[in-house]
């Protein structure tokens, strides 16, 4: 029984590593510009960790980035024939608009306006929030264009 469990774990770990390696290998084939774009997005999103202790928007963005990675890997594990580009675009189009809703809902905007901190960190946070919002929106436009062209067969 213990041996069966060990083999099962080894098999699942192998599938996980295969999926991660396949995603990395595909990303390595992207143009230099796309690779830079992906690095800028990742660094910008994970920079939200700085704001997590005092701004929930920072947590939302960090969780969005982590969830995107997990969903990419899970998608590749479940369907290895799907490309990173397609998986990423679908994940973005499903998950990221929800994050935009959280970030820019009336309640979130009211809370930001009510924030009584007037120090430098408030302005740094606001600049970061606008920056990551712009990255998300630009990415969603490209993702929508890609998915529409893929599903239309062009």
CSV table of C-alpha atoms in Angstrom, one decimal:
chain,number,residue,atom,x,y,z
A,1,UNK,CA,0.0,0.0,0.0
A,2,UNK,CA,2.7,2.5,0.9
A,3,UNK,CA,4.5,1.7,-2.3
A,4,UNK,CA,1.4,2.5,-4.4
A,5,UNK,CA,1.1,5.9,-2.7
A,6,UNK,CA,4.7,6.6,-3.4
A,7,UNK,CA,4.4,5.7,-7.0
A,8,UNK,CA,1.2,7.8,-7.3
A,9,UNK,CA,3.1,10.8,-5.8
A,10,UNK,CA,6.0,10.3,-8.1
A,11,UNK,CA,3.7,10.2,-11.1
A,12,UNK,CA,1.8,13.3,-10.1
A,13,UNK,CA,5.1,15.1,-9.4
A,14,UNK,CA,6.3,14.1,-12.8
A,15,UNK,CA,3.2,15.4,-14.5
A,16,UNK,CA,3.5,18.7,-12.6
A,17,UNK,CA,7.2,19.1,-13.5
A,18,UNK,CA,6.4,18.2,-17.2
A,19,UNK,CA,3.7,20.9,-17.3
A,20,UNK,CA,5.9,23.5,-15.7
A,21,UNK,CA,8.8,22.7,-18.1
A,22,UNK,CA,6.5,22.8,-21.1
A,23,UNK,CA,5.2,26.2,-20.1
A,24,UNK,CA,8.7,27.5,-19.6
A,25,UNK,CA,9.9,26.0,-22.9
A,26,UNK,CA,7.1,27.6,-24.8
A,27,UNK,CA,7.7,31.0,-23.2
A,28,UNK,CA,11.3,30.8,-24.2
A,29,UNK,CA,10.2,30.7,-27.9
A,30,UNK,CA,8.3,34.0,-27.6
A,31,UNK,CA,9.9,37.1,-29.0
A,32,UNK,CA,12.1,39.2,-26.8
A,33,UNK,CA,9.4,41.9,-26.6
A,34,UNK,CA,6.8,39.4,-25.3
A,35,UNK,CA,9.3,38.0,-22.8
A,36,UNK,CA,10.0,41.5,-21.5
A,37,UNK,CA,6.3,42.3,-21.3
A,38,UNK,CA,5.7,39.1,-19.3
A,39,UNK,CA,8.5,40.0,-16.9
A,40,UNK,CA,7.2,43.5,-16.4
A,41,UNK,CA,3.7,42.2,-15.7
A,42,UNK,CA,5.0,39.6,-13.2
A,43,UNK,CA,7.3,42.1,-11.4
A,44,UNK,CA,4.5,44.7,-11.3
A,45,UNK,CA,1.9,42.3,-10.0
A,46,UNK,CA,4.1,40.7,-7.3
A,47,UNK,CA,5.3,44.2,-6.3
A,48,UNK,CA,1.8,44.4,-4.7
A,49,UNK,CA,3.2,42.4,-1.8
A,50,UNK,CA,4.6,45.7,-0.5
A,51,UNK,CA,1.0,47.1,-0.1
A,52,UNK,CA,-0.6,43.9,1.3
A,53,UNK,CA,-0.2,45.0,5.0
A,54,UNK,CA,-2.3,48.1,4.5
A,55,UNK,CA,-4.1,47.9,1.2
A,56,UNK,CA,-6.4,45.0,0.2
A,57,UNK,CA,-5.9,45.8,-3.5
A,58,UNK,CA,-2.2,44.7,-3.1
A,59,UNK,CA,-3.4,41.3,-1.9
A,60,UNK,CA,-5.9,41.0,-4.7
A,61,UNK,CA,-3.3,41.6,-7.3
A,62,UNK,CA,-0.7,39.3,-5.7
A,63,UNK,CA,-3.4,36.6,-5.5
A,64,UNK,CA,-4.4,37.2,-9.1
A,65,UNK,CA,-0.8,36.7,-10.3
A,66,UNK,CA,-0.4,33.6,-8.2
A,67,UNK,CA,-3.7,32.2,-9.3
A,68,UNK,CA,-2.9,32.8,-12.9
A,69,UNK,CA,0.3,30.8,-12.5
A,70,UNK,CA,-1.4,27.9,-10.7
A,71,UNK,CA,-4.2,27.8,-13.3
A,72,UNK,CA,-1.7,27.8,-16.2
A,73,UNK,CA,0.1,24.8,-14.6
A,74,UNK,CA,-3.2,23.0,-13.9
A,75,UNK,CA,-4.5,23.6,-17.4
A,76,UNK,CA,-1.3,22.3,-18.9
A,77,UNK,CA,-1.4,19.2,-16.6
A,78,UNK,CA,-5.0,18.5,-17.6
A,79,UNK,CA,-4.6,19.2,-21.3
A,80,UNK,CA,-0.9,19.1,-22.3
A,81,UNK,CA,-1.8,19.9,-26.0
A,82,UNK,CA,-3.0,23.4,-25.2
A,83,UNK,CA,-0.5,26.1,-25.7
A,84,UNK,CA,0.6,28.5,-23.0
A,85,UNK,CA,-0.6,31.4,-25.1
A,86,UNK,CA,-4.1,29.9,-25.3
A,87,UNK,CA,-4.3,28.8,-21.7
A,88,UNK,CA,-2.9,32.2,-20.5
A,89,UNK,CA,-5.4,34.1,-22.6
A,90,UNK,CA,-8.4,32.1,-21.3
A,91,UNK,CA,-7.2,32.4,-17.7
A,92,UNK,CA,-6.7,36.1,-18.1
A,93,UNK,CA,-10.1,36.7,-19.8
A,94,UNK,CA,-11.9,34.8,-17.0
A,95,UNK,CA,-10.0,35.9,-13.9
A,96,UNK,CA,-8.6,39.3,-14.6
A,97,UNK,CA,-11.9,41.1,-15.3
A,98,UNK,CA,-13.1,40.0,-11.8
A,99,UNK,CA,-10.0,41.6,-10.3
A,100,UNK,CA,-10.7,44.8,-12.2
A,101,UNK,CA,-14.2,44.8,-10.8
A,102,UNK,CA,-12.8,44.4,-7.3
A,103,UNK,CA,-10.2,47.1,-7.8
A,104,UNK,CA,-12.6,49.7,-9.3
A,105,UNK,CA,-15.9,48.9,-7.7
A,106,UNK,CA,-17.7,51.9,-6.2
A,107,UNK,CA,-17.0,50.5,-2.7
A,108,UNK,CA,-13.3,50.2,-3.4
A,109,UNK,CA,-13.1,53.7,-4.8
A,110,UNK,CA,-15.0,55.1,-1.9
A,111,UNK,CA,-12.6,53.4,0.5
A,112,UNK,CA,-9.6,54.8,-1.3
A,113,UNK,CA,-11.1,58.3,-1.2
A,114,UNK,CA,-11.7,57.9,2.5
A,115,UNK,CA,-8.1,56.9,3.2
A,116,UNK,CA,-6.8,59.5,5.5
A,117,UNK,CA,-3.1,58.8,4.8
A,118,UNK,CA,-1.6,61.7,2.8
A,119,UNK,CA,1.9,60.5,2.9
A,120,UNK,CA,4.2,59.5,0.0
A,121,UNK,CA,3.1,55.9,0.3
A,122,UNK,CA,-0.5,56.8,-0.7
A,123,UNK,CA,0.8,58.3,-3.9
A,124,UNK,CA,3.1,55.4,-4.6
A,125,UNK,CA,0.2,53.0,-4.1
A,126,UNK,CA,-2.1,55.0,-6.4
A,127,UNK,CA,0.6,55.1,-9.1
A,128,UNK,CA,1.1,51.4,-8.7
A,129,UNK,CA,-2.6,50.7,-8.9
A,130,UNK,CA,-3.0,52.7,-12.1
A,131,UNK,CA,0.0,51.0,-13.5
A,132,UNK,CA,-1.2,47.5,-12.9
A,133,UNK,CA,-4.7,48.4,-14.1
A,134,UNK,CA,-3.2,49.6,-17.3
A,135,UNK,CA,-1.1,46.4,-17.7
A,136,UNK,CA,-4.2,44.3,-17.1
A,137,UNK,CA,-6.4,46.2,-19.6
A,138,UNK,CA,-3.7,46.1,-22.3
A,139,UNK,CA,-3.2,42.4,-21.7
A,140,UNK,CA,-6.9,41.7,-21.9
A,141,UNK,CA,-7.1,43.5,-25.2
A,142,UNK,CA,-4.4,41.3,-26.7
A,143,UNK,CA,-5.8,38.2,-25.1
A,144,UNK,CA,-9.3,38.8,-26.4
A,145,UNK,CA,-7.9,39.5,-29.9
A,146,UNK,CA,-5.9,36.2,-29.8
A,147,UNK,CA,-8.8,34.1,-28.5
A,148,UNK,CA,-11.2,35.5,-31.0
A,149,UNK,CA,-8.8,34.9,-33.9
A,150,UNK,CA,-8.0,31.4,-32.6
A,151,UNK,CA,-11.7,30.4,-32.2
A,152,UNK,CA,-12.5,31.9,-35.6
A,153,UNK,CA,-9.8,29.9,-37.2
A,154,UNK,CA,-7.8,32.8,-38.6
